[in-house]
Short mmCIF file of C-alpha atoms and ligand atoms in Angstrom, two decimals:
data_model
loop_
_atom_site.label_atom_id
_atom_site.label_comp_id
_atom_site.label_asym_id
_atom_site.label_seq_id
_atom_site.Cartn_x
_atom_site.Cartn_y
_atom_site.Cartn_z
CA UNK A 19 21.56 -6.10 -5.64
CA UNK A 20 21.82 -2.76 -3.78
CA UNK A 21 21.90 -2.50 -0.16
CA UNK A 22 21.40 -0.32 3.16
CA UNK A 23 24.03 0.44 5.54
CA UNK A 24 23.18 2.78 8.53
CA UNK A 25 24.81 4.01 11.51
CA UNK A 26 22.33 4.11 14.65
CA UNK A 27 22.23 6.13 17.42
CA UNK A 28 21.54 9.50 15.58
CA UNK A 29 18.38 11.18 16.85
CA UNK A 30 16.38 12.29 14.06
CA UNK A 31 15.11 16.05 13.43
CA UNK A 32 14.08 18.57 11.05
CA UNK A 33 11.03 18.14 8.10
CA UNK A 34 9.79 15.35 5.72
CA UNK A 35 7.54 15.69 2.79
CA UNK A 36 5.69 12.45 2.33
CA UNK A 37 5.24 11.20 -1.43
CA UNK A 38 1.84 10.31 -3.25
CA UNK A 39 0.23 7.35 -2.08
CA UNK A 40 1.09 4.10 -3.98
CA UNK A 41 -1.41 1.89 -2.75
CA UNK A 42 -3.47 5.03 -4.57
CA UNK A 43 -1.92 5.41 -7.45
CA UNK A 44 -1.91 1.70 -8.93
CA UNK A 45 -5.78 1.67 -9.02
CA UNK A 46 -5.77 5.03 -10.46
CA UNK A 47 -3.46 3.83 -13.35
CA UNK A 48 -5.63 0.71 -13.62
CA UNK A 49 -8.87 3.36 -14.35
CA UNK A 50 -6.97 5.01 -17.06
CA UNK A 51 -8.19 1.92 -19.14
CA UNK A 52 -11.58 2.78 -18.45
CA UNK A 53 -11.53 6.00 -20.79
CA UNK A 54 -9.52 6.54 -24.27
CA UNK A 55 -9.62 10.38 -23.38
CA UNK A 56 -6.32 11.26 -21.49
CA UNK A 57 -5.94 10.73 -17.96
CA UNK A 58 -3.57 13.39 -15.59
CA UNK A 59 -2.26 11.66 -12.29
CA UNK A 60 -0.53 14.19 -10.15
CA UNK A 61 1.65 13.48 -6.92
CA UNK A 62 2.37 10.07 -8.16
CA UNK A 63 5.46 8.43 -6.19
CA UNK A 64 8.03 6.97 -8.49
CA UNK A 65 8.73 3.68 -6.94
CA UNK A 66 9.37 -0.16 -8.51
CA UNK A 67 5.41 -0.65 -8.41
CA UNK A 68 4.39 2.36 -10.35
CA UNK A 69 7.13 2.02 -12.58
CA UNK A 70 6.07 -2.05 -13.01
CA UNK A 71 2.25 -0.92 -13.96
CA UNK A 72 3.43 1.53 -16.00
CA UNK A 73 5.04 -1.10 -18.49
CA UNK A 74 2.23 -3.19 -17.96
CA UNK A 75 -0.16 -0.44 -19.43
CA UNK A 76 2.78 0.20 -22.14
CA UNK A 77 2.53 -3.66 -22.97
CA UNK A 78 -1.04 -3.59 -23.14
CA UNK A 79 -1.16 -0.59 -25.81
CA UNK A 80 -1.89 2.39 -23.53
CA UNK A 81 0.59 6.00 -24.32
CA UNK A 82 2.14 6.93 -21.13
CA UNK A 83 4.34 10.05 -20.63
CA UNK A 84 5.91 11.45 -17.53
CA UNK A 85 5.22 15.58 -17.29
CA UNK A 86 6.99 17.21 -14.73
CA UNK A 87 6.02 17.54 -11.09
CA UNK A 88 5.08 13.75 -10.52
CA UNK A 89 2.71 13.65 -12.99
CA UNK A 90 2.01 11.56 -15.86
CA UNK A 91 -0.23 11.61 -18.52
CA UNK A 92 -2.14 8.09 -19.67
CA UNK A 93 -3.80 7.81 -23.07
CA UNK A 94 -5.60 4.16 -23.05
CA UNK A 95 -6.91 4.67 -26.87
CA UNK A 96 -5.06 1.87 -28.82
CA UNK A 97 -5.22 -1.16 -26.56
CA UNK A 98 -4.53 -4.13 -28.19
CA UNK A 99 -3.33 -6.27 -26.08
CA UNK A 100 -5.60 -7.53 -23.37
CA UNK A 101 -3.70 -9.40 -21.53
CA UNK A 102 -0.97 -8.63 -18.06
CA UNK A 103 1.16 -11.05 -18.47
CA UNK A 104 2.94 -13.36 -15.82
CA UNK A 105 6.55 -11.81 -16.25
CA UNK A 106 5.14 -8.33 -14.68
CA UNK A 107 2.31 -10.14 -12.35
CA UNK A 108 4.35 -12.05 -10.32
CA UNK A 109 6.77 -8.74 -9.46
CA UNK A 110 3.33 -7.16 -8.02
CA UNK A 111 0.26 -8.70 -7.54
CA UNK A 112 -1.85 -5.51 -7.79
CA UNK A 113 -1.97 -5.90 -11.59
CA UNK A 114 -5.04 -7.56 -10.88
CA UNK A 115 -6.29 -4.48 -10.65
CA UNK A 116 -6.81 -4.42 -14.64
CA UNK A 117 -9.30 -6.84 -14.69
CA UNK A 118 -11.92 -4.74 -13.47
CA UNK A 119 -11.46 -2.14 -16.23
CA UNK A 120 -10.34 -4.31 -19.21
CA UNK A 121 -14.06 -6.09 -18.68
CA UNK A 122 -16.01 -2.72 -17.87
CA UNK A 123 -14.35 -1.65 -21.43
CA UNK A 124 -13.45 -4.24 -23.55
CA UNK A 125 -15.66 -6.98 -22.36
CA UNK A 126 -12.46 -9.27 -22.02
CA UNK A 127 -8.94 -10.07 -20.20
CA UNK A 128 -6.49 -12.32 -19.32
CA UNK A 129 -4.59 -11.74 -16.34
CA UNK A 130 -2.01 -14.24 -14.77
CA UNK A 131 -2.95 -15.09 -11.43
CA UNK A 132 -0.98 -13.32 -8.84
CA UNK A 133 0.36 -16.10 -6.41
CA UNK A 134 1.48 -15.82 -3.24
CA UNK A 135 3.60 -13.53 -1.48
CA UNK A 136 5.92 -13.35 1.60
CA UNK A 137 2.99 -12.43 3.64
CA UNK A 138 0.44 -14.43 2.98
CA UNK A 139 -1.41 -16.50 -0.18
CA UNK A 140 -3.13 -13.63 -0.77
CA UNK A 141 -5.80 -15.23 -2.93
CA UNK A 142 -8.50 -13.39 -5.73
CA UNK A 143 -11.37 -15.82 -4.85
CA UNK A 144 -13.70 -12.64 -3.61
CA UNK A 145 -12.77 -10.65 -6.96
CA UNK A 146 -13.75 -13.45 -9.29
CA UNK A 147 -17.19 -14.18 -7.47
CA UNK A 148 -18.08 -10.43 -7.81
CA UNK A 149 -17.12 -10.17 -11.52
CA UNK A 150 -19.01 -13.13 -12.06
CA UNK A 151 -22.33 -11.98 -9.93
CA UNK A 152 -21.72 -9.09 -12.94
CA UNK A 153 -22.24 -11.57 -15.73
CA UNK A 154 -18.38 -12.13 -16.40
CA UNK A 155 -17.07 -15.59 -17.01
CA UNK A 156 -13.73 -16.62 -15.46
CA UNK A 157 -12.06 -19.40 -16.07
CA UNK A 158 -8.96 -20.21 -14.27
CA UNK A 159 -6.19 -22.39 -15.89
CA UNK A 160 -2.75 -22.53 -16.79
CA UNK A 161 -1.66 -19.75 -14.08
CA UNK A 162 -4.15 -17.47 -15.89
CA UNK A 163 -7.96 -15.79 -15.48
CA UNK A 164 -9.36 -15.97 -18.61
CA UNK A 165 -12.62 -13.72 -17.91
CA UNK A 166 -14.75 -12.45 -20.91
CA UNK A 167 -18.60 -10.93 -20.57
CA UNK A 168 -21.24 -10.80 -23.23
CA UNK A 169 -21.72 -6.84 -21.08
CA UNK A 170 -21.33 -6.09 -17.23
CA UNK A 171 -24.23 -5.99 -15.55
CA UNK A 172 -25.21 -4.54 -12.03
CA UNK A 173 -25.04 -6.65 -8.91
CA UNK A 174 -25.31 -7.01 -5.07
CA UNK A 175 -22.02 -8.29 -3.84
CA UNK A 176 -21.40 -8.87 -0.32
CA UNK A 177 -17.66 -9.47 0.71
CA UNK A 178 -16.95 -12.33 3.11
CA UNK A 179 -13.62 -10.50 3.80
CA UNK A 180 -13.09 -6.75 3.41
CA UNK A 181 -10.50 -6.66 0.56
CA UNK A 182 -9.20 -3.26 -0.32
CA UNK A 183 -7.86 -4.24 -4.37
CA UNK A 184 -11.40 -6.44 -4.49
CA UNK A 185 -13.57 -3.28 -3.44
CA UNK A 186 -11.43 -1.52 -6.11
CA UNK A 187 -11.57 -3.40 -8.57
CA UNK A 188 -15.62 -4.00 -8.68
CA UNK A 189 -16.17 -0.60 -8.30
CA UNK A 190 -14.14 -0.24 -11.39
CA UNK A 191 -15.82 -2.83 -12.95
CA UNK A 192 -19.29 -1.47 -12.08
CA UNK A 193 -18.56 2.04 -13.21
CA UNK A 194 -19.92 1.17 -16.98
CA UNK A 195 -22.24 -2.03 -16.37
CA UNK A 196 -25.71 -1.83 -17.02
CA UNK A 197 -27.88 -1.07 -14.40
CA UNK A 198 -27.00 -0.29 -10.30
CA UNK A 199 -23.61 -2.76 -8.53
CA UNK A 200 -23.98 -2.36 -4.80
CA UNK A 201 -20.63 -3.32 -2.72
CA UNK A 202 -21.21 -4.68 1.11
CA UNK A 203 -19.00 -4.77 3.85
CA UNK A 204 -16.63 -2.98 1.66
CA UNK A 205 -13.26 -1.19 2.11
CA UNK A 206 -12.90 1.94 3.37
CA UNK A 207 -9.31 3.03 3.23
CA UNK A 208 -8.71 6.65 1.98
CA UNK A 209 -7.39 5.23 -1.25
CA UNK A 210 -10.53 3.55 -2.09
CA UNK A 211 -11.83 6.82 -1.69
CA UNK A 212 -9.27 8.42 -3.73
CA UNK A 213 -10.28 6.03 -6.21
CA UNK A 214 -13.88 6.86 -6.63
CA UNK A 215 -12.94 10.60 -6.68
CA UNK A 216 -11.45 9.65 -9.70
CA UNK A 217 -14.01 7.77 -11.40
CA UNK A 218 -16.86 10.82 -10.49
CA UNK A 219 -14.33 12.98 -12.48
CA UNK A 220 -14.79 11.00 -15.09
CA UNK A 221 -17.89 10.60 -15.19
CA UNK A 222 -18.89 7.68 -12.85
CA UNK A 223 -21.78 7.61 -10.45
CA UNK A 224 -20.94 6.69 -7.39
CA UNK A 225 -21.41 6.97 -3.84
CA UNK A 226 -20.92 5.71 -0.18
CA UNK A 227 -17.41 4.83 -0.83
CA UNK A 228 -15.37 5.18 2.74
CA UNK A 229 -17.99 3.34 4.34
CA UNK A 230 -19.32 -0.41 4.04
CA UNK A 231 -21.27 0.23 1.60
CA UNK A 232 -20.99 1.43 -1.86
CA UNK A 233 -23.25 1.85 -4.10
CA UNK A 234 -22.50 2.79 -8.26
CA UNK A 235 -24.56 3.30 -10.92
CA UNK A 236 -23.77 2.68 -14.23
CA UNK A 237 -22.81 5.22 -17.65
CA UNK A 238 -22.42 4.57 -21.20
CA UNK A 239 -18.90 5.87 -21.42
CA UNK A 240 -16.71 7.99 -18.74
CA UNK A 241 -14.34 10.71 -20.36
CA UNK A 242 -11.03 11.95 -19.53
CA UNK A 243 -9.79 13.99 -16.19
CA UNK A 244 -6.67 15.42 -14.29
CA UNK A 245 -6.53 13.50 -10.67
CA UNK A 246 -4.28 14.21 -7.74
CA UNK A 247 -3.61 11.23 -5.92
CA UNK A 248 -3.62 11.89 -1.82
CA UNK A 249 -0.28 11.44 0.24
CA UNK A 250 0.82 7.87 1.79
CA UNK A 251 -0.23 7.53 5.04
CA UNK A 252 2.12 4.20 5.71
CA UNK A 253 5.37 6.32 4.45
CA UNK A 254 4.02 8.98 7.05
CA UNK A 255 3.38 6.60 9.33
CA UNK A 256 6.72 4.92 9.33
CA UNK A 257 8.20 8.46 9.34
CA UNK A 258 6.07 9.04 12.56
CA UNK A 259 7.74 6.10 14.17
CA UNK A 260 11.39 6.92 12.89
CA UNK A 261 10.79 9.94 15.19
CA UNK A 262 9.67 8.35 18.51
CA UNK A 263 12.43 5.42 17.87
CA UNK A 264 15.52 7.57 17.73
CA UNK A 265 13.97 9.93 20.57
CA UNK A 266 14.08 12.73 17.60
CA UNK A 267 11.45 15.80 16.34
CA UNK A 268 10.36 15.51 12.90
CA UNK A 269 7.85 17.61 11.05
CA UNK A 270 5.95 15.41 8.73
CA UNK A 271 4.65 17.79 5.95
CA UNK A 272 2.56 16.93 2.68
CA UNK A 273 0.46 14.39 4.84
CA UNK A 274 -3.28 13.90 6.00
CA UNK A 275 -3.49 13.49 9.79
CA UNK A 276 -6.96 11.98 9.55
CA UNK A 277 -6.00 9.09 7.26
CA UNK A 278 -3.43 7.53 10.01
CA UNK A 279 -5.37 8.75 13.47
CA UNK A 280 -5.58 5.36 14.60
CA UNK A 281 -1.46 4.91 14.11
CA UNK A 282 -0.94 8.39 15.42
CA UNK A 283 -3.72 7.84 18.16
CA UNK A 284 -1.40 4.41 19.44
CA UNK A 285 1.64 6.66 18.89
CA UNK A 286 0.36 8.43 21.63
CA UNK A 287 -0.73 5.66 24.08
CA UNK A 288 2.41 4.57 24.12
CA UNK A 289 4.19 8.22 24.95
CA UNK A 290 4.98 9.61 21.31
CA UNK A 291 3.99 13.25 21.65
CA UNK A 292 2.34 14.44 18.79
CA UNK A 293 0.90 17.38 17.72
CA UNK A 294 -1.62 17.68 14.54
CA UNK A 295 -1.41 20.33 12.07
CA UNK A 296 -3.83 21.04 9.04
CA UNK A 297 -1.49 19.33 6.36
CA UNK A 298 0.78 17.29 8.96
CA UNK A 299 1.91 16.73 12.22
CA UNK A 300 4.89 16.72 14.51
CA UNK A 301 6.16 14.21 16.05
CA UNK A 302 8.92 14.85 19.42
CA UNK A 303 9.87 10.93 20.68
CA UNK A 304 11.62 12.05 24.00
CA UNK A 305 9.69 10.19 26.50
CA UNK A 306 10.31 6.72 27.22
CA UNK A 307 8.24 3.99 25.21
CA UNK A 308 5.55 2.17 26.99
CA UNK A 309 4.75 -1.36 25.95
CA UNK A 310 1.41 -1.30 24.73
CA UNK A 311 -0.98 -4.52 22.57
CA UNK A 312 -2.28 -3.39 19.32
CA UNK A 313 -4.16 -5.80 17.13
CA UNK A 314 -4.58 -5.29 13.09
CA UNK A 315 -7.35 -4.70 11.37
CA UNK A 316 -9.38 -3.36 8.22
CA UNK A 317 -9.62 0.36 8.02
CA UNK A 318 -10.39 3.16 10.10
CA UNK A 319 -8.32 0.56 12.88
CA UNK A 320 -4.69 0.00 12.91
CA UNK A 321 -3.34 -0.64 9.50
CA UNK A 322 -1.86 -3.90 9.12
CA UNK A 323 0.63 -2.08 6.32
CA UNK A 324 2.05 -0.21 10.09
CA UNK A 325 2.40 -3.42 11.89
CA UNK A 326 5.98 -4.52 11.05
CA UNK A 327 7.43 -0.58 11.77
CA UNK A 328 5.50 -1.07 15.28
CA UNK A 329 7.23 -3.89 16.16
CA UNK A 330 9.80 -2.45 16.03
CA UNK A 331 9.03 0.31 18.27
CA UNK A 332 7.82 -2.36 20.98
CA UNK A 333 11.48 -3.55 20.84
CA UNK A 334 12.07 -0.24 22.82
CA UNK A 335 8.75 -0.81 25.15
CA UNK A 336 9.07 -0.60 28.52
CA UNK A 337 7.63 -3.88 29.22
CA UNK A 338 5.82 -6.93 27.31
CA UNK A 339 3.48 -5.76 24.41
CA UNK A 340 1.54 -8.34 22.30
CA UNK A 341 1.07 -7.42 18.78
CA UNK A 342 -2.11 -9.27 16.98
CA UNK A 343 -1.89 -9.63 13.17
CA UNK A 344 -5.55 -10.56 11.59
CA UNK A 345 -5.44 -9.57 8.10
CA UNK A 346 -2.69 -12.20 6.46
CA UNK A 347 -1.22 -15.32 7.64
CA UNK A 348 2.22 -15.13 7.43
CA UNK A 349 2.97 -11.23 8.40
CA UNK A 350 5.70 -11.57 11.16
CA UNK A 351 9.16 -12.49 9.06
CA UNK A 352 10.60 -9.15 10.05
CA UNK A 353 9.80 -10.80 13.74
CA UNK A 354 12.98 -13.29 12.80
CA UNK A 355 15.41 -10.16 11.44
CA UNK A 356 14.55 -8.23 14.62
CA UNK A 357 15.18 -11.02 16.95
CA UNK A 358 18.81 -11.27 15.25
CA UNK A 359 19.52 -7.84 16.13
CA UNK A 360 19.05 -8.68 19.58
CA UNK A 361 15.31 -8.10 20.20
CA UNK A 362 13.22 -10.89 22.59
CA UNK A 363 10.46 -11.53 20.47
CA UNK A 364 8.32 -14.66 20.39
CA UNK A 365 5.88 -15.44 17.24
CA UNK A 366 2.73 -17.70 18.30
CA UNK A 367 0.39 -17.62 14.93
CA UNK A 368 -1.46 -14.46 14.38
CA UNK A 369 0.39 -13.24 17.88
CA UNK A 370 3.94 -11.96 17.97
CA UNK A 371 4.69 -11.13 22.16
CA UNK A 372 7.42 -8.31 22.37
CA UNK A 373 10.04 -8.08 25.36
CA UNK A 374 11.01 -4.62 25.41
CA UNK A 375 14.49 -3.18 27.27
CA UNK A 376 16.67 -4.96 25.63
CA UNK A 377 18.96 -2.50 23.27
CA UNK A 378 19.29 -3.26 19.47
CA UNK A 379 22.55 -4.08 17.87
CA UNK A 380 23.69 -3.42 14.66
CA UNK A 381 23.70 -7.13 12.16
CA UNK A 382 23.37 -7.99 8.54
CA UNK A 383 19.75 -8.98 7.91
CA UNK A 384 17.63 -9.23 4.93
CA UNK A 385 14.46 -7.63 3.87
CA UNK A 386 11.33 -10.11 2.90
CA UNK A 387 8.58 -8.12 1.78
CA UNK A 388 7.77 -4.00 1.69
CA UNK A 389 6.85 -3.10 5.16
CA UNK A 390 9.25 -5.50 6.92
CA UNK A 391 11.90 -3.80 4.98
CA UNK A 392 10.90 -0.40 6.58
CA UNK A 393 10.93 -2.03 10.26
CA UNK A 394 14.32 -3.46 9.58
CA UNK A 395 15.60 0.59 8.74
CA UNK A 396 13.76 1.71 11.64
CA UNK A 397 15.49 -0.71 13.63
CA UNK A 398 18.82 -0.32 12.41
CA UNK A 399 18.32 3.95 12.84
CA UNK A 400 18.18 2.83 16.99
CA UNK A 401 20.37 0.18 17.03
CA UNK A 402 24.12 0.42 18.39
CA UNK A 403 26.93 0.41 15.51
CA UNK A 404 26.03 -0.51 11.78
CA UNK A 405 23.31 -2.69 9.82
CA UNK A 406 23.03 -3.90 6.69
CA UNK A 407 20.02 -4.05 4.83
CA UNK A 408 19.96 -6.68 1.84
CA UNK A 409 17.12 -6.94 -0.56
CA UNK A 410 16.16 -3.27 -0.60
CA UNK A 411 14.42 -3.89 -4.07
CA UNK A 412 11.61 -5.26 -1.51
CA UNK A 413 11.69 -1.16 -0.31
CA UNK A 414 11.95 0.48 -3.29
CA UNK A 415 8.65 -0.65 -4.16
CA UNK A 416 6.96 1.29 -2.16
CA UNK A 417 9.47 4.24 -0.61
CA UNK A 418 10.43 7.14 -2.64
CA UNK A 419 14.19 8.17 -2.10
CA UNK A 420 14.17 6.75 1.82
CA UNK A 421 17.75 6.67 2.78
CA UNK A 422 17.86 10.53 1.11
CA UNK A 423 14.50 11.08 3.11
CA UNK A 424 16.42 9.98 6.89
CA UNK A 425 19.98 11.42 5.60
CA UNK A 426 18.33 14.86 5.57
CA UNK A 427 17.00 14.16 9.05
CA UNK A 428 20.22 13.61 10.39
CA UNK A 429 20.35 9.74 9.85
CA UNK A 430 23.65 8.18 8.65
CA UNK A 431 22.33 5.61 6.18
CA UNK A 432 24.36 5.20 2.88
CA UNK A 433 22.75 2.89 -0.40
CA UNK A 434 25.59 0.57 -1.47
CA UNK A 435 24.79 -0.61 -4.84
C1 EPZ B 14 -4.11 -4.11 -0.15
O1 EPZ B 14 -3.77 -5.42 -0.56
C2 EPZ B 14 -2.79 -3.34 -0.09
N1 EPZ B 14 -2.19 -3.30 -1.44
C3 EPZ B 14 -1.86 -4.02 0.91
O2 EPZ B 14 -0.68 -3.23 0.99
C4 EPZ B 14 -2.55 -4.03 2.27
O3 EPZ B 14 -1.72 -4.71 3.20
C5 EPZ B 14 -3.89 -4.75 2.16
O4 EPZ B 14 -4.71 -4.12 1.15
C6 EPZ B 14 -4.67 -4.73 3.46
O5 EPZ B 14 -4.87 -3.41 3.86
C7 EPZ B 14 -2.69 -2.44 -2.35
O6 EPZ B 14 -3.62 -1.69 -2.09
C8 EPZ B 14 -2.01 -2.45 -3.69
P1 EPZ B 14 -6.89 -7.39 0.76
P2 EPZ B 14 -4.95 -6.44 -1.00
O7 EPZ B 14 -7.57 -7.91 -0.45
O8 EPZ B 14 -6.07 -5.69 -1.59
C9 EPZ B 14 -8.08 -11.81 1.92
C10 EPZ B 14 1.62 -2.83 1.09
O9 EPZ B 14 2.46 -3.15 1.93
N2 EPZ B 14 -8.66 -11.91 0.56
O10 EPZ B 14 -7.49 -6.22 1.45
O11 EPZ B 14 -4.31 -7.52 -1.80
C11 EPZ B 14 -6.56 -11.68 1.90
O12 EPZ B 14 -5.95 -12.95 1.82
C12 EPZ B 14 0.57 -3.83 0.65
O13 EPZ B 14 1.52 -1.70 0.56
C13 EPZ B 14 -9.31 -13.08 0.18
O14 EPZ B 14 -9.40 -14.04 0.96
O15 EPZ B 14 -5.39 -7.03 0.39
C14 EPZ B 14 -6.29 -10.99 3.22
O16 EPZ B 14 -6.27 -11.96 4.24
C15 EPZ B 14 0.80 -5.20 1.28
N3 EPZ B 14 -9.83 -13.17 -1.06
C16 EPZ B 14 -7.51 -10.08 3.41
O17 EPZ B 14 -8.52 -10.59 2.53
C17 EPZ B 14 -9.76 -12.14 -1.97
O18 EPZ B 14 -10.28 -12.27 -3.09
C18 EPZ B 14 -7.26 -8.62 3.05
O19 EPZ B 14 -6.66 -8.60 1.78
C19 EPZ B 14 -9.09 -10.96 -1.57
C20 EPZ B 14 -8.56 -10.86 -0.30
#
């Protein structure tokens, strides 16, 4: 099981290109079931979860092949097999994210149920109801949803809870069901965007998608298209922040400013200077770090997915900063790895209250999910002498090449497999 070793103290500096987006990409892959015309995705980020619904397509029947240039081309013509089975689902719980299509198209799936995660239950309740408002049937049992429709029909679904993979996955479901699917209180994170950019170039017809409400009508068939999926904003994010906690100067290139304004926007509250550019920003962290509250919540506001790498940041605050998690339950474990390399944190439920001023040490710690993995290599790149990183399979999920990323900004960080 590899690990991470780094060095703090080094300040970082030069230019980063950020990666595709994967919380983008694994819907897009999902649509490719929609159409058996081939499907381009461009600027995809090879990390553990593209890889993972990659052999998930490959087990259902779908022809994959990777072109150069992060791209791959998806042929979903000869699907047999309409199930995603447990072995990959439990690895990443987006697979759910074929249900949608695999009832649009073939009017059936079976799909083990996620399960929980480090962060939270993180349960499907709000998919289910919406495929069901659509005529589906969905029985769970055995660990599985076993949904099948006589045809998908238009609906008005109204999320309880804005879920980003739920929005997704109606919208994919609604793209070929009879008649007009209208989606309230909906997400509207860039990637759900990206998403229906996607389905329009196939053919789908939809529109309001990036605010609450989205409305699609549906099409007989949708064909084939080449799709370029937008850069991360969480790897540019946590790039952003790798900047202001070593005190360093990084250009962050390859990036959309406008889909992390409300990170870069507390960035600056709390005394990051940055300065926005058409395709990126840059990001000088010279000025001391004020302690400042931020509370999480659905898009355009402060991404929950940032919320770990702020922390810690707030480690370095000047003062007390309280840090308000509302999206999932269970979101503060990197709270425990900080605290061990010396931070004064206290957790209290959905609050975590963050003593700044007291300088980080280097420790062994271990990573639990994706995003407190990327707090725990922030920390270590500010913290006095060396830390080791265990787990990093939790990063490699969603972090193309990191420790080369930082190394070329001056970090010393080192995989040891
Ligand atoms: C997506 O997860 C992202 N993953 C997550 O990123 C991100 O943290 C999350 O959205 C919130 O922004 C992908 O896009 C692949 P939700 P998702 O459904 O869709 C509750 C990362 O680090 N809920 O928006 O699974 C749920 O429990 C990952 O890249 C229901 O109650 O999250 C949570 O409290 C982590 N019932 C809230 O809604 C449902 O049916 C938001 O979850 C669905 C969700």
């Amino acid at each position: 099981m590899d690990k991470i070793r780094i060095i703090g103290g080094k300040e970082l500096r030069g230019n980063v290109e950020i990666s595709g987006a994967k919380n983008a990409a694994l819907p897009a892959m999902a649509a490719t079931l929609l159409t058996p015309e081939n499907v381009w995705l461009e600027n995809l980020p090879y990390v553990r979860d593209i890889m993972t619904t990659r052999a998930l397509l490959e087990s259902m029947g779908a022809h994959v092949e990777t072109l150069e240039n992060e791209t791959m081309m998806f042929k979903a013509a000869g699907i047999g097999e309409l199930e995603a089975p447990y072995e990959l689902v439990k690895t990443m719980r987006a697979s759910v994210l074929v249900l949608g299509p695999m009832l649009a198209r073939f009017k059936k799936a079976r799909v083990s149920l996620p399960g929980g995660c480090a962060i939270g239950a993180r349960p499907i309740n709000l998919h289910l109801q919406g495929l069901e408002k659509m005529g589906a049937k969905c029985d769970v049992s055995h660990g599985y949803v076993e949904a099948s429709t006589a045809g998908l029909h238009g609906a008005y679904i109204q999320f309880d809870t804005v879920t980003v993979t739920g929005t997704e996955n109606l919208m994919m479901a609604a793209v070929l069901a009879g008649g007009e699917t209208m989606l309230d209180n909906a997400a509207c994170e860039p990637e759900v965007e990206n998403l229906a950019d996607m389905l329009r170039a196939m053919g789908a017809r939809i529109e309001g998608d990036g605010t609450r409400t989205i409305r699609i009508r549906g099409v007989k068939k949708l064909k084939g298209c080449r799709h370029r999926i937008i850069p991360d904003r969480i790897e540019a994010g946590t790039f952003a922040i790798a900047a202001a906690i070593t005190r360093g100067d990084i250009e962050i290139a390859n990036c959309n400013p406008k889909h992390l304004a409300s990170v870069l926007s507390q960035l600056s509250l709390v005394g990051v200077e940055i300065s926005i550019g058409e395709t990126g920003f840059r990001v000088r962290g010279h000025a001391d770090i004020s302690s400042k509250n931020v509370t999480t919540y659905p898009y355009p506001a402060f991404p929950t997915d940032m919320q770990a790498q702020y922390m810690a940041l707030m480690t370095r605050g000047d003062g007390t900063s309280i840090i308000t998690e509302t999206i999932f339950e269970n979101r503060f474990m990197h709270a425990l790895e900080l605290i061990r390399m010396g931070a004064d944190i206290t957790v209290e439920g959905r609050q975590a209250i963050v003593h700044g001023g007291r300088p980080l040490t280097g420790a062994n710690v271990q990573a639990s999910d994706l995003r407190a993995s990327a707090s725990l290599v922030l920390a270590g790149l500010a913290a006095e002498g060396e830390t080791i990183i265990d787990r990093v399979y939790h990063l490699d999920r969603g972090y193309v090449r990191i420790e080369e990323k930082l190394a070329g900004l001056g970090a010393e960080i080192e995989r040891i497999s």
